[in-house]
Amino acid sequence: MDQWNEFLQDTFAGSIGGITFVLSAHPFDTIKVRMQMVSENTSILKTAYKIFKQEGPFAFYKGVVSPLLFSFPVSATLFACYEQYMRYFQVDRDSYQLMHWGVGGAYAGFIQSFATSPSELFKIVFQMQISERKRNSVLRCIFEFVNKEGIAAVFKGVNSTIFRDIPQYATFFIAFESTKQYLQSERGYLNIFDQFLAGIAAGLVCICFSYPQDMIKTKIQYEILESKQNRRYIGIDGGISKCMKEIYKETGFKGFWQGFNSCAIYYMVACSAQLVGYEQGRIFWDTYVKH
């Protein structure tokens, strides 16, 4: 019964964290995706102004329905898998456990990537609709691609998502737990502002270790709009190596970091909101549900 209660708590708190993650910083994600998909160098402000001028303020929340719908399974899976790992190996939560934090985060990132990949695939499709809105429903979009290519279409880019998420969440939890340990040792307790700071640290660190992979993933997934014969990023690795070669050939090393500023802001805001939501969700469960 205790294990079931712990699982429900992890799932509930993870779901709250997922919702706060999506709603808090989706506009920055839209800017990031637009910057990744253009060849010329541009800035956050120029991209934001262009979106606002051409498409209006609601354009910043294009594609928000997909990650919002998937926020429950994605974030709940992430935190439930991480907590499951920590309990299984009976990790001491009051001491520095860098190896366990990293391995637990990598394991959680791998598992949740199978839910993340479809979510981000459809999010990107909607975010890149600029002039004409050919698609206005996530479900219709899903049925469209499944009807054309089968269920495999929903998982286009899953290899590149795993390629990104394993290092991303290994470093995410290392940074989050390390910051929490440091702040707790200084004060003896953690308040909501400490959770916010730990989230900022986690967001900044994890994106530094995963942004080039995110760039590759975005380009591979956006090819879902191309016919099969026109797709360039194919292969046993899901097109990762071909995409890497093309980016480097066209723009050099800096091409892997295009749009990084927007993504760094996005992750610092979103991860801080996510982790505050998660920690507060656990507190709420302990206070009002568990007993």
Tab-separated table of C-alpha atoms in Angstrom:
chain	number	residue	atom	x	y	z
A	1	MET	CA	0.000	0.000	0.000
A	2	ASP	CA	2.867	2.358	0.827
A	3	GLN	CA	4.459	1.688	-2.570
A	4	TRP	CA	1.157	2.384	-4.329
A	5	ASN	CA	0.714	5.611	-2.364
A	6	GLU	CA	4.257	6.699	-3.233
A	7	PHE	CA	3.640	5.973	-6.911
A	8	LEU	CA	0.415	8.012	-6.866
A	9	GLN	CA	2.206	10.878	-5.117
A	10	ASP	CA	5.014	10.836	-7.711
A	11	THR	CA	2.452	10.770	-10.539
A	12	PHE	CA	0.318	13.555	-9.064
A	13	ALA	CA	3.260	15.843	-8.281
A	14	GLY	CA	4.876	15.109	-11.663
A	15	SER	CA	1.647	16.008	-13.456
A	16	ILE	CA	1.440	19.341	-11.614
A	17	GLY	CA	5.061	19.991	-12.548
A	18	GLY	CA	4.325	19.180	-16.175
A	19	ILE	CA	1.456	21.672	-16.392
A	20	THR	CA	3.490	24.488	-14.796
A	21	PHE	CA	6.399	23.655	-17.127
A	22	VAL	CA	4.296	24.049	-20.276
A	23	LEU	CA	2.245	27.101	-19.328
A	24	SER	CA	5.094	29.132	-17.846
A	25	ALA	CA	7.433	29.314	-20.817
A	26	HIS	CA	5.808	28.082	-24.039
A	27	PRO	CA	6.295	31.454	-25.809
A	28	PHE	CA	10.077	31.092	-25.423
A	29	ASP	CA	9.854	27.588	-26.887
A	30	THR	CA	7.976	28.929	-29.912
A	31	ILE	CA	10.689	31.553	-30.434
A	32	LYS	CA	13.371	28.866	-30.028
A	33	VAL	CA	11.807	26.590	-32.644
A	34	ARG	CA	11.439	29.462	-35.150
A	35	MET	CA	15.093	30.413	-34.616
A	36	GLN	CA	16.210	26.805	-35.104
A	37	MET	CA	14.359	26.461	-38.397
A	38	VAL	CA	15.777	29.537	-40.183
A	39	SER	CA	19.167	29.617	-41.842
A	40	GLU	CA	20.121	33.229	-41.093
A	41	ASN	CA	21.341	34.485	-37.724
A	42	THR	CA	18.689	36.334	-35.773
A	43	SER	CA	17.982	37.428	-32.204
A	44	ILE	CA	15.298	36.645	-29.649
A	45	LEU	CA	13.816	40.133	-29.877
A	46	LYS	CA	13.777	40.180	-33.691
A	47	THR	CA	12.128	36.775	-33.849
A	48	ALA	CA	9.587	37.690	-31.165
A	49	TYR	CA	8.759	40.983	-32.899
A	50	LYS	CA	8.337	39.227	-36.247
A	51	ILE	CA	5.950	36.660	-34.733
A	52	PHE	CA	3.953	39.371	-32.949
A	53	LYS	CA	3.749	41.636	-36.013
A	54	GLN	CA	2.822	38.951	-38.544
A	55	GLU	CA	0.713	36.596	-36.433
A	56	GLY	CA	-0.399	38.408	-33.279
A	57	PRO	CA	0.182	37.715	-29.562
A	58	PHE	CA	-1.615	34.347	-29.487
A	59	ALA	CA	0.940	32.962	-31.960
A	60	PHE	CA	3.392	32.547	-29.090
A	61	TYR	CA	1.131	29.795	-27.735
A	62	LYS	CA	0.850	27.914	-31.022
A	63	GLY	CA	1.201	24.200	-30.418
A	64	VAL	CA	0.602	24.513	-26.658
A	65	VAL	CA	-2.254	21.974	-26.687
A	66	SER	CA	0.004	19.062	-27.638
A	67	PRO	CA	2.565	19.433	-24.800
A	68	LEU	CA	-0.251	20.323	-22.390
A	69	LEU	CA	-2.102	17.098	-23.204
A	70	PHE	CA	1.107	15.106	-22.968
A	71	SER	CA	2.336	16.947	-19.850
A	72	PHE	CA	0.637	14.402	-17.602
A	73	PRO	CA	2.303	11.250	-18.989
A	74	VAL	CA	5.604	12.992	-19.782
A	75	SER	CA	6.297	14.738	-16.491
A	76	ALA	CA	4.597	12.082	-14.357
A	77	THR	CA	6.721	9.377	-16.015
A	78	LEU	CA	9.899	11.412	-15.588
A	79	PHE	CA	9.542	11.985	-11.863
A	80	ALA	CA	7.946	8.598	-11.100
A	81	CYS	CA	10.839	6.769	-12.800
A	82	TYR	CA	13.412	8.913	-11.018
A	83	GLU	CA	11.833	8.387	-7.613
A	84	GLN	CA	11.411	4.671	-8.353
A	85	TYR	CA	15.131	4.408	-9.068
A	86	MET	CA	16.046	6.277	-5.884
A	87	ARG	CA	13.825	4.045	-3.750
A	88	TYR	CA	14.943	0.812	-5.435
A	89	PHE	CA	18.604	1.508	-4.702
A	90	GLN	CA	17.753	3.036	-1.314
A	91	VAL	CA	19.716	6.192	-2.086
A	92	ASP	CA	20.420	8.445	0.901
A	93	ARG	CA	18.538	11.669	0.100
A	94	ASP	CA	20.465	13.717	2.678
A	95	SER	CA	23.949	13.347	1.165
A	96	TYR	CA	25.628	14.070	-2.172
A	97	GLN	CA	24.964	11.148	-4.530
A	98	LEU	CA	26.144	12.435	-7.913
A	99	MET	CA	26.337	9.018	-9.561
A	100	HIS	CA	22.838	7.996	-8.476
A	101	TRP	CA	21.387	11.385	-9.398
A	102	GLY	CA	22.933	11.128	-12.871
A	103	VAL	CA	22.047	7.484	-13.538
A	104	GLY	CA	18.532	7.939	-12.130
A	105	GLY	CA	18.026	11.002	-14.309
A	106	ALA	CA	19.349	9.217	-17.413
A	107	TYR	CA	17.019	6.262	-16.764
A	108	ALA	CA	14.022	8.570	-16.261
A	109	GLY	CA	14.931	10.596	-19.356
A	110	PHE	CA	15.147	7.459	-21.493
A	111	ILE	CA	11.737	6.151	-20.400
A	112	GLN	CA	9.879	9.458	-20.698
A	113	SER	CA	11.351	10.210	-24.145
A	114	PHE	CA	8.829	7.775	-25.662
A	115	ALA	CA	6.056	10.095	-24.437
A	116	THR	CA	7.977	13.309	-25.103
A	117	SER	CA	8.751	12.558	-28.751
A	118	PRO	CA	5.132	12.484	-30.050
A	119	SER	CA	4.284	15.537	-27.941
A	120	GLU	CA	7.115	17.607	-29.395
A	121	LEU	CA	6.539	16.342	-32.917
A	122	PHE	CA	3.035	17.816	-33.070
A	123	LYS	CA	4.060	20.891	-31.096
A	124	ILE	CA	6.679	21.710	-33.740
A	125	VAL	CA	4.181	21.199	-36.574
A	126	PHE	CA	1.809	23.749	-35.030
A	127	GLN	CA	4.567	26.195	-34.046
A	128	MET	CA	5.838	26.350	-37.626
A	129	GLN	CA	2.442	27.248	-39.109
A	130	ILE	CA	3.049	30.867	-40.047
A	131	SER	CA	0.770	32.203	-42.767
A	132	GLU	CA	-2.036	29.681	-43.208
A	133	ARG	CA	-3.468	27.410	-40.524
A	134	LYS	CA	-3.834	24.090	-42.326
A	135	ARG	CA	-4.137	22.234	-39.033
A	136	ASN	CA	-6.106	23.427	-36.012
A	137	SER	CA	-6.588	20.236	-33.996
A	138	VAL	CA	-3.986	17.977	-32.400
A	139	LEU	CA	-6.183	14.906	-32.788
A	140	ARG	CA	-6.836	15.622	-36.466
A	141	CYS	CA	-3.125	16.125	-36.968
A	142	ILE	CA	-2.386	12.772	-35.303
A	143	PHE	CA	-4.995	10.985	-37.452
A	144	GLU	CA	-3.619	12.675	-40.585
A	145	PHE	CA	-0.080	11.402	-40.091
A	146	VAL	CA	-1.128	7.960	-38.827
A	147	ASN	CA	-3.422	7.565	-41.838
A	148	LYS	CA	-0.532	8.406	-44.190
A	149	GLU	CA	2.311	6.446	-42.596
A	150	GLY	CA	0.944	4.319	-39.786
A	151	ILE	CA	1.610	4.563	-36.058
A	152	ALA	CA	5.372	4.902	-36.708
A	153	ALA	CA	4.717	8.485	-37.845
A	154	VAL	CA	3.822	9.473	-34.276
A	155	PHE	CA	7.281	8.378	-33.136
A	156	LYS	CA	9.308	10.142	-35.821
A	157	GLY	CA	12.375	11.559	-34.131
A	158	VAL	CA	12.245	9.262	-31.109
A	159	ASN	CA	15.923	8.293	-31.619
A	160	SER	CA	16.980	11.932	-31.537
A	161	THR	CA	14.734	12.554	-28.522
A	162	ILE	CA	16.488	9.744	-26.606
A	163	PHE	CA	19.830	11.147	-27.828
A	164	ARG	CA	18.868	14.463	-26.220
A	165	ASP	CA	16.981	13.355	-23.111
A	166	ILE	CA	19.509	10.949	-21.552
A	167	PRO	CA	22.230	13.602	-21.012
A	168	GLN	CA	19.620	16.308	-20.454
A	169	TYR	CA	17.961	14.650	-17.483
A	170	ALA	CA	21.148	13.163	-16.063
A	171	THR	CA	22.521	16.697	-15.700
A	172	PHE	CA	19.086	18.101	-14.807
A	173	PHE	CA	18.765	15.998	-11.660
A	174	ILE	CA	22.439	16.381	-10.738
A	175	ALA	CA	22.083	20.177	-10.839
A	176	PHE	CA	18.693	20.159	-9.096
A	177	GLU	CA	19.689	17.829	-6.250
A	178	SER	CA	23.102	19.475	-5.787
A	179	THR	CA	21.569	22.945	-5.505
A	180	LYS	CA	18.924	21.673	-3.092
A	181	GLN	CA	21.582	20.008	-0.922
A	182	TYR	CA	23.700	23.164	-0.867
A	183	LEU	CA	20.797	25.479	0.023
A	184	GLN	CA	19.502	23.083	2.660
A	185	SER	CA	22.928	22.802	4.288
A	186	GLU	CA	23.122	26.603	4.467
A	187	ARG	CA	19.700	27.156	6.063
A	188	GLY	CA	18.587	23.780	7.383
A	189	TYR	CA	15.365	23.912	5.357
A	190	LEU	CA	14.067	24.678	1.856
A	191	ASN	CA	11.457	27.291	1.003
A	192	ILE	CA	9.670	27.884	-2.284
A	193	PHE	CA	12.320	30.401	-3.415
A	194	ASP	CA	15.031	27.762	-2.893
A	195	GLN	CA	13.050	25.358	-5.070
A	196	PHE	CA	12.820	28.104	-7.695
A	197	LEU	CA	16.608	28.652	-7.608
A	198	ALA	CA	17.265	24.913	-7.848
A	199	GLY	CA	14.988	24.803	-10.902
A	200	ILE	CA	16.842	27.667	-12.583
A	201	ALA	CA	20.162	25.897	-11.999
A	202	ALA	CA	18.776	22.599	-13.312
A	203	GLY	CA	17.328	24.251	-16.425
A	204	LEU	CA	20.507	26.131	-17.322
A	205	VAL	CA	22.846	23.192	-16.758
A	206	CYS	CA	20.754	20.592	-18.581
A	207	ILE	CA	20.236	22.719	-21.689
A	208	CYS	CA	23.983	23.348	-21.973
A	209	PHE	CA	24.483	19.581	-22.216
A	210	SER	CA	21.605	18.907	-24.615
A	211	TYR	CA	20.964	21.895	-26.867
A	212	PRO	CA	22.833	20.647	-29.970
A	213	GLN	CA	20.827	17.402	-29.716
A	214	ASP	CA	17.628	19.456	-29.428
A	215	MET	CA	18.578	21.330	-32.599
A	216	ILE	CA	19.016	18.015	-34.422
A	217	LYS	CA	15.733	16.646	-33.056
A	218	THR	CA	13.765	19.708	-34.196
A	219	LYS	CA	15.029	19.439	-37.777
A	220	ILE	CA	14.410	15.686	-37.960
A	221	GLN	CA	10.877	15.948	-36.588
A	222	TYR	CA	9.925	18.874	-38.819
A	223	GLU	CA	10.542	16.601	-41.812
A	224	ILE	CA	7.241	14.860	-41.000
A	225	LEU	CA	5.687	17.501	-43.276
A	226	GLU	CA	7.782	16.300	-46.229
A	227	SER	CA	6.846	13.331	-48.370
A	228	LYS	CA	8.912	10.215	-47.637
A	229	GLN	CA	10.931	10.467	-50.848
A	230	ASN	CA	11.958	14.064	-50.031
A	231	ARG	CA	13.212	13.365	-46.514
A	232	ARG	CA	16.951	13.702	-46.002
A	233	TYR	CA	17.344	12.550	-42.418
A	234	ILE	CA	17.015	8.787	-42.585
A	235	GLY	CA	19.214	5.905	-41.484
A	236	ILE	CA	19.692	3.304	-38.811
A	237	ASP	CA	20.209	6.059	-36.221
A	238	GLY	CA	17.019	7.862	-37.240
A	239	GLY	CA	18.895	10.433	-39.324
A	240	ILE	CA	20.978	11.865	-36.462
A	241	SER	CA	24.375	11.548	-38.182
A	242	LYS	CA	23.102	12.929	-41.509
A	243	CYS	CA	21.490	15.897	-39.773
A	244	MET	CA	24.678	16.596	-37.802
A	245	LYS	CA	26.774	16.565	-40.991
A	246	GLU	CA	24.350	18.866	-42.796
A	247	ILE	CA	24.210	21.417	-39.960
A	248	TYR	CA	27.998	21.469	-39.650
A	249	LYS	CA	28.473	21.745	-43.427
A	250	GLU	CA	26.038	24.660	-43.760
A	251	THR	CA	26.783	26.744	-40.659
A	252	GLY	CA	29.700	25.152	-38.820
A	253	PHE	CA	29.851	24.494	-35.100
A	254	LYS	CA	27.784	27.599	-34.278
A	255	GLY	CA	24.861	26.117	-36.214
A	256	PHE	CA	24.259	23.668	-33.391
A	257	TRP	CA	23.686	26.572	-30.992
A	258	GLN	CA	21.293	28.686	-33.077
A	259	GLY	CA	18.426	29.811	-30.861
A	260	PHE	CA	20.272	28.851	-27.662
A	261	ASN	CA	19.549	32.155	-25.877
A	262	SER	CA	15.806	31.712	-26.181
A	263	CYS	CA	16.044	28.065	-25.166
A	264	ALA	CA	18.176	28.898	-22.111
A	265	ILE	CA	15.558	31.419	-20.923
A	266	TYR	CA	12.823	28.917	-21.755
A	267	TYR	CA	14.416	26.157	-19.695
A	268	MET	CA	15.323	28.347	-16.734
A	269	VAL	CA	11.750	29.655	-16.503
A	270	ALA	CA	10.067	26.342	-17.302
A	271	CYS	CA	12.251	24.116	-15.107
A	272	SER	CA	11.950	26.449	-12.130
A	273	ALA	CA	8.151	26.439	-12.522
A	274	GLN	CA	8.141	22.677	-13.065
A	275	LEU	CA	10.189	21.869	-9.984
A	276	VAL	CA	8.281	24.300	-7.758
A	277	GLY	CA	5.063	22.698	-9.020
A	278	TYR	CA	6.479	19.228	-8.384
A	279	GLU	CA	7.739	19.973	-4.861
A	280	GLN	CA	4.537	21.779	-3.914
A	281	GLY	CA	2.531	18.898	-5.353
A	282	ARG	CA	4.376	16.470	-3.069
A	283	ILE	CA	3.758	18.727	-0.073
A	284	PHE	CA	0.060	19.000	-0.965
A	285	TRP	CA	-0.225	15.210	-1.233
A	286	ASP	CA	1.511	14.673	2.128
A	287	THR	CA	-0.700	17.290	3.790
A	288	TYR	CA	-4.157	16.632	2.345
A	289	VAL	CA	-4.192	13.213	0.687
A	290	LYS	CA	-1.728	10.799	2.286
A	291	HIS	CA	-3.271	11.021	5.733
